[in-house]
Coordinates of C-alpha atoms in Angstrom, one line a residue:
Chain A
X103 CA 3.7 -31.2 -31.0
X104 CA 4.4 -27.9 -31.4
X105 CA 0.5 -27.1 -32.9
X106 CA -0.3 -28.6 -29.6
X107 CA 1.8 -26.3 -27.1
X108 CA 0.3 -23.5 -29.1
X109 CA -2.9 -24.5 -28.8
X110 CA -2.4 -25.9 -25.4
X111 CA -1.3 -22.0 -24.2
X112 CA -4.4 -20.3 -25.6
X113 CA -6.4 -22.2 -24.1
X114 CA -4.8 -22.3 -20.6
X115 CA -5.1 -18.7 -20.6
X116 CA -8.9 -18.5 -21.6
X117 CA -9.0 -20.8 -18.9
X118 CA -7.0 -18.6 -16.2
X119 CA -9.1 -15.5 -17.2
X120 CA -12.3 -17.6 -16.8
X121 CA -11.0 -18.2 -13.3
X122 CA -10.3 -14.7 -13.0
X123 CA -13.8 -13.6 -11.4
X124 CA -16.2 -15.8 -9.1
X125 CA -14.7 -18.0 -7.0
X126 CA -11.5 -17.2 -4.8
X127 CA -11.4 -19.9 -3.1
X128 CA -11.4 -22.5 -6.7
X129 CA -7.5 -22.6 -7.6
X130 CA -7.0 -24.5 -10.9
X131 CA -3.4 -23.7 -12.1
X132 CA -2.7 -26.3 -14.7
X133 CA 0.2 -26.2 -17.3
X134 CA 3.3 -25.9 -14.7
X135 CA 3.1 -28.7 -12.7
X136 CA 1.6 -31.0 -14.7
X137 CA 3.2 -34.6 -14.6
X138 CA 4.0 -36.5 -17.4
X139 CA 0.6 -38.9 -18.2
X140 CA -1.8 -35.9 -17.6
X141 CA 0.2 -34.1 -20.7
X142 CA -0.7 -36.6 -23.2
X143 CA -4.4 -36.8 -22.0
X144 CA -4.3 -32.5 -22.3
X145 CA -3.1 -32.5 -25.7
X146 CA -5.6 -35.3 -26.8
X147 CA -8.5 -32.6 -25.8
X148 CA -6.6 -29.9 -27.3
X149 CA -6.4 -30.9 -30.7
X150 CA -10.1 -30.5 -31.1
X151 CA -11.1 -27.3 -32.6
X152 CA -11.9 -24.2 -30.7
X153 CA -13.4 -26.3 -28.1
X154 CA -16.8 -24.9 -26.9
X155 CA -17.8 -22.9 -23.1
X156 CA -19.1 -26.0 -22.1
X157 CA -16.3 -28.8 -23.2
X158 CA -13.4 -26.3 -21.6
X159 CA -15.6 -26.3 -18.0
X160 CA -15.6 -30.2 -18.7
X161 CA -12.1 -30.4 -19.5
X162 CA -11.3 -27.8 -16.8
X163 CA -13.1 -30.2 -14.2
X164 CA -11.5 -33.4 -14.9
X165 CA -7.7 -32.0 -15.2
X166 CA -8.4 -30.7 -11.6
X167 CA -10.3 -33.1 -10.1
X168 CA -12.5 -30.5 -9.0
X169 CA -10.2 -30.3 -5.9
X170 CA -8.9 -26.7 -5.6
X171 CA -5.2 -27.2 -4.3
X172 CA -4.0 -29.9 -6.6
X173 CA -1.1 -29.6 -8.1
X174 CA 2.1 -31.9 -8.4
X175 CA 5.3 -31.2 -7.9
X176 CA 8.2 -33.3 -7.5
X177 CA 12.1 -33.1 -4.7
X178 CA 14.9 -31.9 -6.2
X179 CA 16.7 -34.1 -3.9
X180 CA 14.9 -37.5 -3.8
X181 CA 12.1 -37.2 -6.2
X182 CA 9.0 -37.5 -4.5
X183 CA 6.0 -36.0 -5.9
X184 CA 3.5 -34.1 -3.7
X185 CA 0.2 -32.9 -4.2
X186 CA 0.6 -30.5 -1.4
X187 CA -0.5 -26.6 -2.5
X188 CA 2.3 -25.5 -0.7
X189 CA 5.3 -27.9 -1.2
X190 CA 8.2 -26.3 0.9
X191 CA 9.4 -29.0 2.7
X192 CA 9.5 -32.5 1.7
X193 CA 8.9 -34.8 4.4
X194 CA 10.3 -37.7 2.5
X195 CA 13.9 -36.5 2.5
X196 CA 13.3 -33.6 5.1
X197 CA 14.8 -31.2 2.2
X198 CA 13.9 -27.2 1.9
X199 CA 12.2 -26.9 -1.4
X200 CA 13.1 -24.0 -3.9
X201 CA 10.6 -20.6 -4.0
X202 CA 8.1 -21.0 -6.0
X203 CA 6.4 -17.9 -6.7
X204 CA 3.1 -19.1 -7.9
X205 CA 2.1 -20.5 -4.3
X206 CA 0.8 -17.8 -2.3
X207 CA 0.8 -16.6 1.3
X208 CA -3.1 -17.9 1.5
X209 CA -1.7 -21.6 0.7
X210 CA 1.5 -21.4 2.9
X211 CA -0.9 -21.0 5.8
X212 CA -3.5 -23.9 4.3
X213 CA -6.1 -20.9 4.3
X214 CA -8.4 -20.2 1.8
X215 CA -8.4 -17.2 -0.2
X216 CA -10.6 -14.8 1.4
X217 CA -10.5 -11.7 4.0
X218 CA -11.6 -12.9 7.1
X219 CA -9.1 -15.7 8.9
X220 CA -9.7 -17.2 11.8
X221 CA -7.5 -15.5 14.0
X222 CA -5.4 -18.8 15.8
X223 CA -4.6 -20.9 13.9
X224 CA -1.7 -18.3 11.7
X225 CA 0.9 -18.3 14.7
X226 CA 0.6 -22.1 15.4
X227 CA 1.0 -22.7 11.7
X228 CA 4.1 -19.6 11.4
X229 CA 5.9 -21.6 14.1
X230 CA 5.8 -25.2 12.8
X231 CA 6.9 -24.4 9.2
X232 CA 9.8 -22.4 10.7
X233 CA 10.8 -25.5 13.0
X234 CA 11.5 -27.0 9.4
X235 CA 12.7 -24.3 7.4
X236 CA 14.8 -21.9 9.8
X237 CA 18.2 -21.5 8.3
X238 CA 19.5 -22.1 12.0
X239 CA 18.7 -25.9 11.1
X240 CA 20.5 -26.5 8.1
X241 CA 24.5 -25.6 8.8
X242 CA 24.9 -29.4 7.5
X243 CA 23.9 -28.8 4.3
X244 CA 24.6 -27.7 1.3
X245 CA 24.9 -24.2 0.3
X246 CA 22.3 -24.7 -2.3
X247 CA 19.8 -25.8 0.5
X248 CA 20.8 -23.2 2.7
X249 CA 19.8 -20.6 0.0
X250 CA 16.5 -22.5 -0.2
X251 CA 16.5 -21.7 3.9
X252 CA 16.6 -18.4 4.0
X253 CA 14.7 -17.5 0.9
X254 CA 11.8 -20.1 2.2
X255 CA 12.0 -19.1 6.0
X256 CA 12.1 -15.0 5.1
X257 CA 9.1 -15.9 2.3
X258 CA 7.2 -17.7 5.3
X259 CA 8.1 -14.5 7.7
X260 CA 6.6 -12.4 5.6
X261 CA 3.8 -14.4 4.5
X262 CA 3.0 -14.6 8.8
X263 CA 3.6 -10.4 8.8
X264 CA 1.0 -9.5 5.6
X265 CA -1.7 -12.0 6.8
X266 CA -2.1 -11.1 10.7
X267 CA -2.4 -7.5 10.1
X268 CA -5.8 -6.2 8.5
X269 CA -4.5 -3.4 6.2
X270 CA -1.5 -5.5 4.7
X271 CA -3.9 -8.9 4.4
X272 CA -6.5 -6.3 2.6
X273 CA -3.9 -4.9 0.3
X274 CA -2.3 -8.4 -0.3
X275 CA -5.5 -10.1 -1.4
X276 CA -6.0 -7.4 -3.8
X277 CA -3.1 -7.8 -4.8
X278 CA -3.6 -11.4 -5.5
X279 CA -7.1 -10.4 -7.7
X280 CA -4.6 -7.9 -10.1
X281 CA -5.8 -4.7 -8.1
X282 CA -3.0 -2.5 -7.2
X283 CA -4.0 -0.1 -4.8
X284 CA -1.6 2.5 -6.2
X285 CA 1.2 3.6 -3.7
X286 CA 1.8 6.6 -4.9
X287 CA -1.3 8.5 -6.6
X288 CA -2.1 11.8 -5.2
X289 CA -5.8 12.6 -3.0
X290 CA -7.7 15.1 -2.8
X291 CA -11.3 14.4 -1.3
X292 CA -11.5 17.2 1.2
X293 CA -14.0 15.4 3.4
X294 CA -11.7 12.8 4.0
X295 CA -8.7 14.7 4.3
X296 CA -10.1 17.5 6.8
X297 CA -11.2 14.6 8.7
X298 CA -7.5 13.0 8.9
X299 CA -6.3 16.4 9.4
X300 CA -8.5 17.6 12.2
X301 CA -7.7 13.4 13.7
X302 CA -4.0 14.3 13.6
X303 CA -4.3 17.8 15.0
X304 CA -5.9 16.7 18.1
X305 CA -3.7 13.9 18.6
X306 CA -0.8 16.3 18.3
X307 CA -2.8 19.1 21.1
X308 CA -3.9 16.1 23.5
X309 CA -2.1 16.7 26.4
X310 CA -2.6 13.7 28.6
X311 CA -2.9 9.8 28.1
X312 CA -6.4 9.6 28.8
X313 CA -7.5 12.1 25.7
X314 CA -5.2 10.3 23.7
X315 CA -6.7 6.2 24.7
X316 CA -10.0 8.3 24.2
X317 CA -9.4 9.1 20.6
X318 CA -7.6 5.7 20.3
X319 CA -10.6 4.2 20.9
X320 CA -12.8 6.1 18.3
X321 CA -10.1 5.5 15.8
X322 CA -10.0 1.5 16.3
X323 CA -13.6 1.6 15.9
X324 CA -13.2 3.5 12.5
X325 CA -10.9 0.9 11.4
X326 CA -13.5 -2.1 12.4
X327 CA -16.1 -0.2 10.4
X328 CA -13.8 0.7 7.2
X329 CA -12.5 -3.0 7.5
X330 CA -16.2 -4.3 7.0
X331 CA -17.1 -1.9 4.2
X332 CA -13.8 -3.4 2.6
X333 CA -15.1 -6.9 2.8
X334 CA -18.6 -5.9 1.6
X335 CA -16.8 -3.9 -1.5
X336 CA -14.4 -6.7 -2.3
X337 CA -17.0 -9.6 -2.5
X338 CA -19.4 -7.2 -4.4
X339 CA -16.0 -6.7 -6.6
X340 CA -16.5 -3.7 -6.3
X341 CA -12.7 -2.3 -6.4
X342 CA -12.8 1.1 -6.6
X343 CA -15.1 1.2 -3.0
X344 CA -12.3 -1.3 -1.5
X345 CA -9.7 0.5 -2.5
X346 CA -10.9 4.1 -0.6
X347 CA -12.0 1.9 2.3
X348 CA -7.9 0.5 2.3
X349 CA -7.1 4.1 1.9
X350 CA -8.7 5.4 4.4
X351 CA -7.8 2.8 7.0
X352 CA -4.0 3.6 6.1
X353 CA -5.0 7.0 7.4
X354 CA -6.5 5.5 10.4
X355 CA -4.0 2.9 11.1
X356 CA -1.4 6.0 10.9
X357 CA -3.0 7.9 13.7
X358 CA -2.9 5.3 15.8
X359 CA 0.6 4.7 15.0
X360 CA 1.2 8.3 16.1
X361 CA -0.8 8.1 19.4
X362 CA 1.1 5.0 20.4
X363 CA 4.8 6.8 19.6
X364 CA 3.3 10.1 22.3
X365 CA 1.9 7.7 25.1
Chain B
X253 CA 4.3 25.3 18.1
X254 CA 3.0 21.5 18.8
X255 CA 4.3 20.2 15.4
X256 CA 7.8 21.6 16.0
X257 CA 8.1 20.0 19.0
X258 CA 6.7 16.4 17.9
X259 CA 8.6 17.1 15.1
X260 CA 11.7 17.5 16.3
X261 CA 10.9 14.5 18.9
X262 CA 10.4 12.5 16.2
X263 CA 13.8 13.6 14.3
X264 CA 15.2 12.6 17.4
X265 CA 13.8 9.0 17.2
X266 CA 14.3 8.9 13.2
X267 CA 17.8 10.1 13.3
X268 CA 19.2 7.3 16.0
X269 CA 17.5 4.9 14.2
X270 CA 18.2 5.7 10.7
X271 CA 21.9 6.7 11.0
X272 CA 23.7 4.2 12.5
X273 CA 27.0 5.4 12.6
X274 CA 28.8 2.2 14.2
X275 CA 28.0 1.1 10.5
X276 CA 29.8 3.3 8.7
X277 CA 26.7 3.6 6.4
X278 CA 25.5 7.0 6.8
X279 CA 21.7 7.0 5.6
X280 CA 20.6 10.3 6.8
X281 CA 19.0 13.2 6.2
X282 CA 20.3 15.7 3.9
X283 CA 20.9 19.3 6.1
X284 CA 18.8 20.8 3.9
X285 CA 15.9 18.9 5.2
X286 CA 17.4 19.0 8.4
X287 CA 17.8 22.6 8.6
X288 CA 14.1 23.1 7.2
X289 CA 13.0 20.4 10.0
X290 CA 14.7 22.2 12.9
X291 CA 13.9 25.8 11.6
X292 CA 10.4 25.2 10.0
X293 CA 9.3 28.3 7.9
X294 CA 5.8 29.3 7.9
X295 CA 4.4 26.5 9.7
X296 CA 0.6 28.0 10.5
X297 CA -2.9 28.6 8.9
X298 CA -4.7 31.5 7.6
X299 CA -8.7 31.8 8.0
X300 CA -9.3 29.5 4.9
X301 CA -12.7 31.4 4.3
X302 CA -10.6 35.0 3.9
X303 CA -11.5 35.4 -0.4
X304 CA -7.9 36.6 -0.8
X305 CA -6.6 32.8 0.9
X306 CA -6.3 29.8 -1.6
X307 CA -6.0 26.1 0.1
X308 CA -4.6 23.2 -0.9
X309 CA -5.4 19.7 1.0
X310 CA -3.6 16.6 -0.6
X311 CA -3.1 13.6 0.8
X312 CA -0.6 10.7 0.2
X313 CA -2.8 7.1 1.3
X314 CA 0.2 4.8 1.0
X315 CA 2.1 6.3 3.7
X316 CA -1.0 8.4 5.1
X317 CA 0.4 11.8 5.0
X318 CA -1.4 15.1 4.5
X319 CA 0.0 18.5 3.5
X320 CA -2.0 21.7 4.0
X321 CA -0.7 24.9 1.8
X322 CA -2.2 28.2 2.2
X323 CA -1.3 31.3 0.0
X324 CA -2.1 34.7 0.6
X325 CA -2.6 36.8 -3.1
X326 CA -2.8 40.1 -4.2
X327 CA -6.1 40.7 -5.6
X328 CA -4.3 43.3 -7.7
X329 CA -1.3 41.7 -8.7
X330 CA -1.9 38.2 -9.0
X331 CA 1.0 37.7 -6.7
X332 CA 1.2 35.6 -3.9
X333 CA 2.5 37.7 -0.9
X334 CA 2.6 34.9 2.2
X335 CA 2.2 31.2 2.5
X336 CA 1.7 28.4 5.6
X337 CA 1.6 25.2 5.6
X338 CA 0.9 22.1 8.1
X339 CA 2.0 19.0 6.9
X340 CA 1.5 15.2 9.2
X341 CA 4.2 13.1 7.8
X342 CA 7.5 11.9 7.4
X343 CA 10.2 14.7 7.7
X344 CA 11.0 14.7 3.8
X345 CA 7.0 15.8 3.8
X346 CA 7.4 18.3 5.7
X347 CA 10.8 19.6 4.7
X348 CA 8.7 19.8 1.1
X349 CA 6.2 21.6 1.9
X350 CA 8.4 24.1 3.7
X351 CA 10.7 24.5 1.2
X352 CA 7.6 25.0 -1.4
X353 CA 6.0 28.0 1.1
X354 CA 9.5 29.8 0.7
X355 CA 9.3 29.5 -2.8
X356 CA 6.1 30.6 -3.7
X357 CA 6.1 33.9 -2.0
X358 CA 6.2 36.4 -3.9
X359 CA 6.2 35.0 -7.2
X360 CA 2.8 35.1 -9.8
X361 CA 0.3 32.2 -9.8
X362 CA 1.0 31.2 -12.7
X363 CA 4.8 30.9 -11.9
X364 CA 4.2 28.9 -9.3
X365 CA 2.2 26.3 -11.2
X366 CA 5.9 25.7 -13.1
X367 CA 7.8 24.7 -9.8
X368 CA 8.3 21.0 -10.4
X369 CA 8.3 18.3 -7.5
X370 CA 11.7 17.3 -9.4
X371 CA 13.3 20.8 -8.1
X372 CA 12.4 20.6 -4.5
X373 CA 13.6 16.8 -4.6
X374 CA 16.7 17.9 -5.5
X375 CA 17.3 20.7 -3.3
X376 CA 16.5 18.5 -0.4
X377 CA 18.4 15.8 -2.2
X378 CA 15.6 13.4 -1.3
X379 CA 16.4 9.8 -2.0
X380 CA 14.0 8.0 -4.9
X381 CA 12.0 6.8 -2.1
X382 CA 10.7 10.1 -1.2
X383 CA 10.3 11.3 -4.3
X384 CA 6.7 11.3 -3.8
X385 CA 6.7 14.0 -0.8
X386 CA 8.2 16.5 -3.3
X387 CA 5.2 15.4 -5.5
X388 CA 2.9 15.8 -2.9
X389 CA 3.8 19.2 -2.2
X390 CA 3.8 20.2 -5.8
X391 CA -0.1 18.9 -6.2
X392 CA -0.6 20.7 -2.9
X393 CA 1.1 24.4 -4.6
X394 CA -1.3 23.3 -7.2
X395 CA -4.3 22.8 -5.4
X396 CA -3.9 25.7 -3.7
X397 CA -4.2 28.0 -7.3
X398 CA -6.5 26.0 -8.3
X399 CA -8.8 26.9 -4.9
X400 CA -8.4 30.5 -5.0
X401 CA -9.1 30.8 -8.5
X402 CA -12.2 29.0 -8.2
X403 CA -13.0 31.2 -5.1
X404 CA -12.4 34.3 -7.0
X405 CA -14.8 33.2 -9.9
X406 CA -17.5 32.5 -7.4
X407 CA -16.9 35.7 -5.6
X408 CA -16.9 37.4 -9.1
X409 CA -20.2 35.6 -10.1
X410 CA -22.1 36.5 -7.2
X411 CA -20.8 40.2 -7.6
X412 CA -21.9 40.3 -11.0
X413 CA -25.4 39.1 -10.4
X414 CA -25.4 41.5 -7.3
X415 CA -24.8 44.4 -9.7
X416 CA -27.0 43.1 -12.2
X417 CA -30.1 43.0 -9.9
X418 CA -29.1 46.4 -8.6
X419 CA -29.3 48.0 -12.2
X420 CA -32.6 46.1 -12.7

């Protein structure tokens, strides 16, 4: 048995790496929330021999059902297993689920894991699952749910905040692909940097509110044109590009924070 | 002139909002950076194309800040006689790069490029979450050597060819 786990956890994480690259949107996360009769079936395959490229993609396949958001997991309070990606809230027993971490703010939503969203569907979705998980709703229960509550409604809060804005989706969804665009590194591309500088000057010298919309407006447009070279850069993978193209619309989005706090 | 004023507006803002003394928890600025946000030292420019001007541009992209710091050398000494600086940020930034234009006046180059971002955290007492302005203004001291010196070389290399040609 314990030959199996061994083998069972190289193999899982060949497979994660293999799903490192391509496809974003293909989510196969086995070993956690497996259920009980698909665990004897795994360790049936895994007893074979370094299993070749082609018998893991088989073996991938028919654990996942070739459905990207399957997983199982089952109440804490009356045991009913879903198949939901993001389990939160079990409709069985209406019951706030514990965090998990591995479901992501893409799969709270129901949204795929790319850049570009559909912009209305996020607040219709942020408002239902807070109708459910709001820690105003559960005074009658126990503490333990309570803390489920608040971590799940703060969790969903946040999830909401990250997605709707550009920078913070662009920066999460790196995130999510192991690219850290790193807080706290140093610049010092004088191109760009003269440019921010000479933005932030004339925001600080404008003297009335139609100067300032003026160079709001050029900014915003900077933004839209950075925010496509980021989507280009990320598809390409091309992660280095993406992250100067997040850099510089922090810059941007600055500015504009700046001409909004003098209007 | 401008940046005082939008600076101290904006102390105004940060200072209500991040010192709420009702609470009893007093987060706010040390007087330090207080002091060098009220009475800025050597805000300004030089002409950055003067040979005897070095400039350092940095930038921070996680919280978009930029620092400008100028100094003003000697030629013949090697030492650095004046210093401005214009920083767009937070007031720890700015506080930084004040405090790092007072201490590189009249000090060597190569003293200079020992003043640690450690140092100036810790006269402005700057909370671990700032700790980055102080490194910011230390790459910006940095960048600022590092920009005469290469201006100097060139100057020096096109002299040198100059007086080459002329002996030829």
């Amino acid at each position: 048995m314990n030959r199996a786990k061994k083998v069972v956890a190289s193999v899982s994480t060949l497979l994660t790496r293999r799903t490192f690259y391509p496809s974003p949107t293909f989510r196969c996360d086995p070993l956690p929330t497996v259920s009980a009769n698909s665990e004897s079936h795994w360790s049936h395959e895994s007893l074979q021999p370094s299993p070749s490229a082609q018998e893991l993609r088989f073996s991938r396949r028919r654990f996942c059902s070739g459905s990207s958001d399957k997983r199982i997991t089952v109440c804490w309070n009356c045991g009913f297993s879903s198949e939901k990606a993001a389990f939160l809230f079990c409709d069985s027993c209406r019951s706030i689920q514990p965090i998990d971490d591995s479901i992501d703010y893409f799969q709270i939503f129901g949204l795929e894991r790319k850049y570009e969203l559909d912009g209305g569907s996020l607040e219709g979705k942020y408002k239902d699952w807070q109708k459910k998980l709001h820690p105003d709703l559960v005074h009658n229960k126990s503490q333990k749910e309570r803390d489920y509550a608040a971590d799940q409604s703060a969790k969903v809060t946040e999830a909401y905040r990250t997605l709707t804005k550009r920078l913070s989706r662009a920066m999460y969804i790196m995130k999510l692909n192991g690219k850290h665009v790193n807080e706290e590194e140093t610049i010092t591309d004088p191109t760009l940097l003269m440019e921010i500088m000479e933005l932030r000057e004339s925001i600080a010298e404008a003297n009335d509110s139609k100067e300032l919309d003026q160079i709001r407006s050029q900014v915003q447009e900077k933004l839209k044109q950075w925010s496509d070279s980021f989507v280009e850069a990320f598809e390409s993978h091309r992660f280095d590009e993406a992250v100067k193209c997040i850099q510089r619309m922090t810059y941007y989005e600055r500015a504009c924070e700046e001409i909004v706090k003098k209007l | 002139m401008m940046l005082r004023q939008a600076a101290k507006k904006a102390l105004g803002l940060t200072s209500r909002q991040s010192t709420p003394w009702s609470v009893g928890i007093s987060r706010s600025y040390h007087e330090n950076v207080i002091d060098h946000y009220d009475n800025p030292r050597n805000v300004g420019s030089f002409d950055k194309n003067d040979p005897s001007i070095g400039t350092g541009l940095v930038g921070a992209p996680a919280c978009g800040d930029v620092m400008k710091l100028q100094i003003k050398v000697d030629e013949k000494t090697g030492q650095i006689v004046d210093a401005r600086f214009k920083t767009f940020g937070c007031g720890s930034a700015i506080a930084s790069s004040s405090v790092a234009t007072e201490w590189v006046k009249g000090k060597a180059m190569e003293e200079v490029l020992t003043i640690k971002n450690t140092e100036i955290a810790k006269h402005l007492s700057l909370p671990p979450v700032k700790l980055h302005c102080s490194m910011l203004a230390e790459d910006a001291i940095k960048a600022a050597v590092k920009d005469y010196k290469e201006k100097r070389l060139k100057t020096n290399g096109a002299a040198a060819a100059a007086g080459q040609t002329a002996q030829a």
